[in-house]
Amino acid sequence: MKKITQEVNDLIHRSMDSHVRIAVTGLSRAGKTAFISSLVNQLLHTSTHDNLPLLTASRDKRIIGAKREPQSNMMVPRFAYDESMEHIHSYPPKWPEPTRDVSEIRLALKYKPNSKAKRLLSRTSTLHIDIIDYPGEWLLDLPLLDMDFQEWSASQFAALKGKRQSLAESWLNDAHDFDLDSEVDEKRLADIAESYTRYLYACKEEGLHWVQPGRFVLPGELEGAPVLQFFPCRFDAEKKVVKGSNLAMLKARYQEYQQKVVKAFYKHHFATFDRQIVLVDCLQPLNAGYESFHDMRDALEQIMHSFRYGRSNVLKRLFAPRIDKVLFAATKADHVTPEQHPHLVSLLQQMVHPAWQSASYENIEMSCMTMASIQATQTGFISQGDQAIPALQGVTIDEQPLTVFPGEVPKKLPNQSYWDAQGFEFTAFRPLELSEDEPLPHIRLDKALDYLIGDKLK
Ligand SMILES: Nc1nc2c(ncn2[C@@H]2O[C@H](COP(=O)(O)OP(=O)(O)O)[C@@H](O)[C@H]2O)c(=O)[nH]1
Ligand SMILES: [Mg+2]
């Protein structure tokens, strides 16, 4: 009898377990690593600290505690949480090393349910949370699934305007006398592909984020593989492709890239996500200027296509998408004074909303907010005559203590005259010196968490 009761109890407990996969993305340096490190750190401290007041279940004192668990997907590298924390707690504190691939970490969060149905069954429940880190650049590749090699090539040449045109010069020179019809020359293909890849990196360095193929700049384990060795070409689509020629090889590699890289990512990773947070660094393009800012907006619009599952959509043909909530978060809010935070949200909304509203996002909820995963500044006031102006205090990356008013964030998408008139100057700070047994300081990370999993903790 006792054994049966035990088994029934186990069964009930297992049925009280639920599971959510939260995907974290954003273009490189948007703050993914910082966000996941802080998220894990916050949850691990929530049993002992009041560090997440905006997470409803935590405010209601229903969170019992969190612990790490072995991740469920064994084919994906582990998210380097301990290494990140070592960096942050080193002296002087450092930001975690950048990572360039997909990674995953899993937590079990034990809580007291407040829904009647769940309470009847058990006094405690467990939510298993998988957190997945992947580069936003990979989402820029979705349109490739709807384009053949010729169409894609044409779209790349059409984009060669403004800064891009001069950045592309060296690649175009290297490809200038390349004969597409002659017998395949692997070495030459590799060289021109490298030159094209350098052009893509140069775009990113100039703050131009829309780069295709996205995997070329964040190759992960595919570094150096032939599937990443193609480049746009001008050719007559009507003419027959010579067998065994350079063009035949380029087309084959492009198709392989579509199937084995782009489709594979959507099928094996993206299809398993329940919730998505897209991190956006709005401050970097404000520093960089007009072209960079608009390019960021275009890149975001491209990223949004991955959450559009209209009937004829290429994603729906591949799998049944599961993501039902997407959060866009402007990161690094600790770079600006608190009264500027509403401007930062409104700026992000202006980048995201128009594109969101003009398309059909069936059954997906979306929200925008601003936060700082790891707060690296303290806020205060400096007096100027008889006025007190808000200011930030921190230590720069080169170890210089600094008190500044970094400037105003525009509420609306700025036009060129903004940069001509004042421009923006946001300094990068290193993390503050922190004690290892305290949770990391953050701004509204708990609000993000409430949006992402609040409903799963009822
Ligand atoms: N002040 C501040 N800086 C941040 C924060 N998050 C990220 N950063 C900065 O942005 C850089 C890139 O962040 P990271 O998380 O590595 O970006 P990822 O490439 O998206 O993983 C870091 O090295 C920090 O300099 C934050 O919350 N506050
Ligand atoms: Mg990272």
PDB file of N, CA, C and O and ligand atoms in Angstrom, residues 27-34 95 332 334-335 372-374 376, ligand 1:
ATOM      1  N   LEU A  27      21.898  40.637 -32.354  1.00  0.00           N
ATOM      2  CA  LEU A  27      23.108  40.713 -33.184  1.00  0.00           C
ATOM      3  C   LEU A  27      24.330  40.673 -32.271  1.00  0.00           C
ATOM      4  O   LEU A  27      24.205  40.873 -31.064  1.00  0.00           O
ATOM      5  N   SER A  28      25.499  40.407 -32.842  1.00  0.00           N
ATOM      6  CA  SER A  28      26.653  40.231 -31.961  1.00  0.00           C
ATOM      7  C   SER A  28      26.903  41.498 -31.152  1.00  0.00           C
ATOM      8  O   SER A  28      26.724  42.609 -31.642  1.00  0.00           O
ATOM      9  N   ARG A  29      27.254  41.316 -29.927  1.00  0.00           N
ATOM     10  CA  ARG A  29      27.490  42.359 -28.916  1.00  0.00           C
ATOM     11  C   ARG A  29      26.202  43.043 -28.434  1.00  0.00           C
ATOM     12  O   ARG A  29      26.252  44.081 -27.783  1.00  0.00           O
ATOM     13  N   ALA A  30      25.064  42.470 -28.731  1.00  0.00           N
ATOM     14  CA  ALA A  30      23.809  43.037 -28.227  1.00  0.00           C
ATOM     15  C   ALA A  30      23.707  42.831 -26.722  1.00  0.00           C
ATOM     16  O   ALA A  30      22.996  43.569 -26.037  1.00  0.00           O
ATOM     17  N   GLY A  31      24.391  41.813 -26.196  1.00  0.00           N
ATOM     18  CA  GLY A  31      24.367  41.570 -24.755  1.00  0.00           C
ATOM     19  C   GLY A  31      23.768  40.228 -24.368  1.00  0.00           C
ATOM     20  O   GLY A  31      23.278  40.074 -23.242  1.00  0.00           O
ATOM     21  N   LYS A  32      23.840  39.236 -25.251  1.00  0.00           N
ATOM     22  CA  LYS A  32      23.251  37.912 -24.972  1.00  0.00           C
ATOM     23  C   LYS A  32      23.969  37.209 -23.822  1.00  0.00           C
ATOM     24  O   LYS A  32      23.340  36.705 -22.890  1.00  0.00           O
ATOM     25  N   THR A  33      25.307  37.179 -23.908  1.00  0.00           N
ATOM     26  CA  THR A  33      26.066  36.479 -22.875  1.00  0.00           C
ATOM     27  C   THR A  33      25.838  37.130 -21.509  1.00  0.00           C
ATOM     28  O   THR A  33      25.616  36.432 -20.512  1.00  0.00           O
ATOM     29  N   ALA A  34      25.864  38.463 -21.480  1.00  0.00           N
ATOM     30  CA  ALA A  34      25.638  39.174 -20.216  1.00  0.00           C
ATOM     31  C   ALA A  34      24.229  38.861 -19.693  1.00  0.00           C
ATOM     32  O   ALA A  34      24.035  38.603 -18.498  1.00  0.00           O
ATOM     33  N   TRP A  95      34.179  41.958 -18.587  1.00  0.00           N
ATOM     34  CA  TRP A  95      32.999  41.388 -19.235  1.00  0.00           C
ATOM     35  C   TRP A  95      33.337  39.983 -19.723  1.00  0.00           C
ATOM     36  O   TRP A  95      34.484  39.701 -20.055  1.00  0.00           O
ATOM     37  N   LYS A 332      21.579  47.342 -22.023  1.00  0.00           N
ATOM     38  CA  LYS A 332      22.614  48.282 -21.554  1.00  0.00           C
ATOM     39  C   LYS A 332      22.025  49.628 -21.126  1.00  0.00           C
ATOM     40  O   LYS A 332      22.649  50.679 -21.330  1.00  0.00           O
ATOM     41  N   ASP A 334      21.864  50.898 -18.430  1.00  0.00           N
ATOM     42  CA  ASP A 334      22.685  51.573 -17.421  1.00  0.00           C
ATOM     43  C   ASP A 334      23.694  52.527 -18.056  1.00  0.00           C
ATOM     44  O   ASP A 334      24.424  53.209 -17.352  1.00  0.00           O
ATOM     45  N   HIS A 335      23.741  52.589 -19.390  1.00  0.00           N
ATOM     46  CA  HIS A 335      24.607  53.548 -20.079  1.00  0.00           C
ATOM     47  C   HIS A 335      23.992  54.930 -20.141  1.00  0.00           C
ATOM     48  O   HIS A 335      24.640  55.884 -20.563  1.00  0.00           O
ATOM     49  N   ALA A 372      18.950  46.532 -18.122  1.00  0.00           N
ATOM     50  CA  ALA A 372      20.400  46.307 -18.082  1.00  0.00           C
ATOM     51  C   ALA A 372      20.595  44.969 -17.392  1.00  0.00           C
ATOM     52  O   ALA A 372      20.113  44.773 -16.271  1.00  0.00           O
ATOM     53  N   SER A 373      21.259  44.054 -18.046  1.00  0.00           N
ATOM     54  CA  SER A 373      21.452  42.721 -17.476  1.00  0.00           C
ATOM     55  C   SER A 373      22.393  42.787 -16.291  1.00  0.00           C
ATOM     56  O   SER A 373      22.166  42.171 -15.255  1.00  0.00           O
ATOM     57  N   ILE A 374      23.479  43.532 -16.475  1.00  0.00           N
ATOM     58  CA  ILE A 374      24.464  43.687 -15.401  1.00  0.00           C
ATOM     59  C   ILE A 374      24.771  45.178 -15.307  1.00  0.00           C
ATOM     60  O   ILE A 374      25.423  45.753 -16.179  1.00  0.00           O
ATOM     61  N   ALA A 376      26.415  48.410 -14.672  1.00  0.00           N
ATOM     62  CA  ALA A 376      27.831  48.748 -14.490  1.00  0.00           C
ATOM     63  C   ALA A 376      28.034  50.183 -14.028  1.00  0.00           C
ATOM     64  O   ALA A 376      29.157  50.647 -13.913  1.00  0.00           O
TER      65      ALA A 376
HETATM   66  N1  LIG B   1      26.968  48.563 -19.133  1.00  0.00           N
HETATM   67  C1  LIG B   1      26.533  47.405 -19.633  1.00  0.00           C
HETATM   68  N2  LIG B   1      27.211  46.848 -20.640  1.00  0.00           N
HETATM   69  C2  LIG B   1      26.751  45.670 -21.134  1.00  0.00           C
HETATM   70  C3  LIG B   1      25.612  45.013 -20.622  1.00  0.00           C
HETATM   71  N3  LIG B   1      25.418  43.886 -21.331  1.00  0.00           N
HETATM   72  C4  LIG B   1      26.417  43.842 -22.243  1.00  0.00           C
HETATM   73  N4  LIG B   1      27.233  44.915 -22.128  1.00  0.00           N
HETATM   74  C5  LIG B   1      28.413  45.266 -22.959  1.00  0.00           C
HETATM   75  O1  LIG B   1      28.240  44.707 -24.256  1.00  0.00           O
HETATM   76  C6  LIG B   1      29.303  43.833 -24.565  1.00  0.00           C
HETATM   77  C7  LIG B   1      28.790  42.660 -25.363  1.00  0.00           C
HETATM   78  O2  LIG B   1      27.946  41.876 -24.549  1.00  0.00           O
HETATM   79  P1  LIG B   1      27.775  40.305 -24.768  1.00  0.00           P
HETATM   80  O3  LIG B   1      26.837  39.836 -23.728  1.00  0.00           O
HETATM   81  O4  LIG B   1      29.098  39.638 -24.858  1.00  0.00           O
HETATM   82  O5  LIG B   1      27.087  40.332 -26.212  1.00  0.00           O
HETATM   83  P2  LIG B   1      26.689  39.101 -27.159  1.00  0.00           P
HETATM   84  O6  LIG B   1      27.639  39.143 -28.307  1.00  0.00           O
HETATM   85  O7  LIG B   1      25.292  39.424 -27.611  1.00  0.00           O
HETATM   86  O8  LIG B   1      26.752  37.847 -26.353  1.00  0.00           O
HETATM   87  C8  LIG B   1      29.885  43.439 -23.212  1.00  0.00           C
HETATM   88  O9  LIG B   1      31.230  43.066 -23.324  1.00  0.00           O
HETATM   89  C9  LIG B   1      29.711  44.716 -22.422  1.00  0.00           C
HETATM   90  O10 LIG B   1      30.730  45.615 -22.723  1.00  0.00           O
HETATM   91  C10 LIG B   1      24.898  45.649 -19.537  1.00  0.00           C
HETATM   92  O11 LIG B   1      23.879  45.166 -19.022  1.00  0.00           O
HETATM   93  N5  LIG B   1      25.420  46.825 -19.094  1.00  0.00           N
END
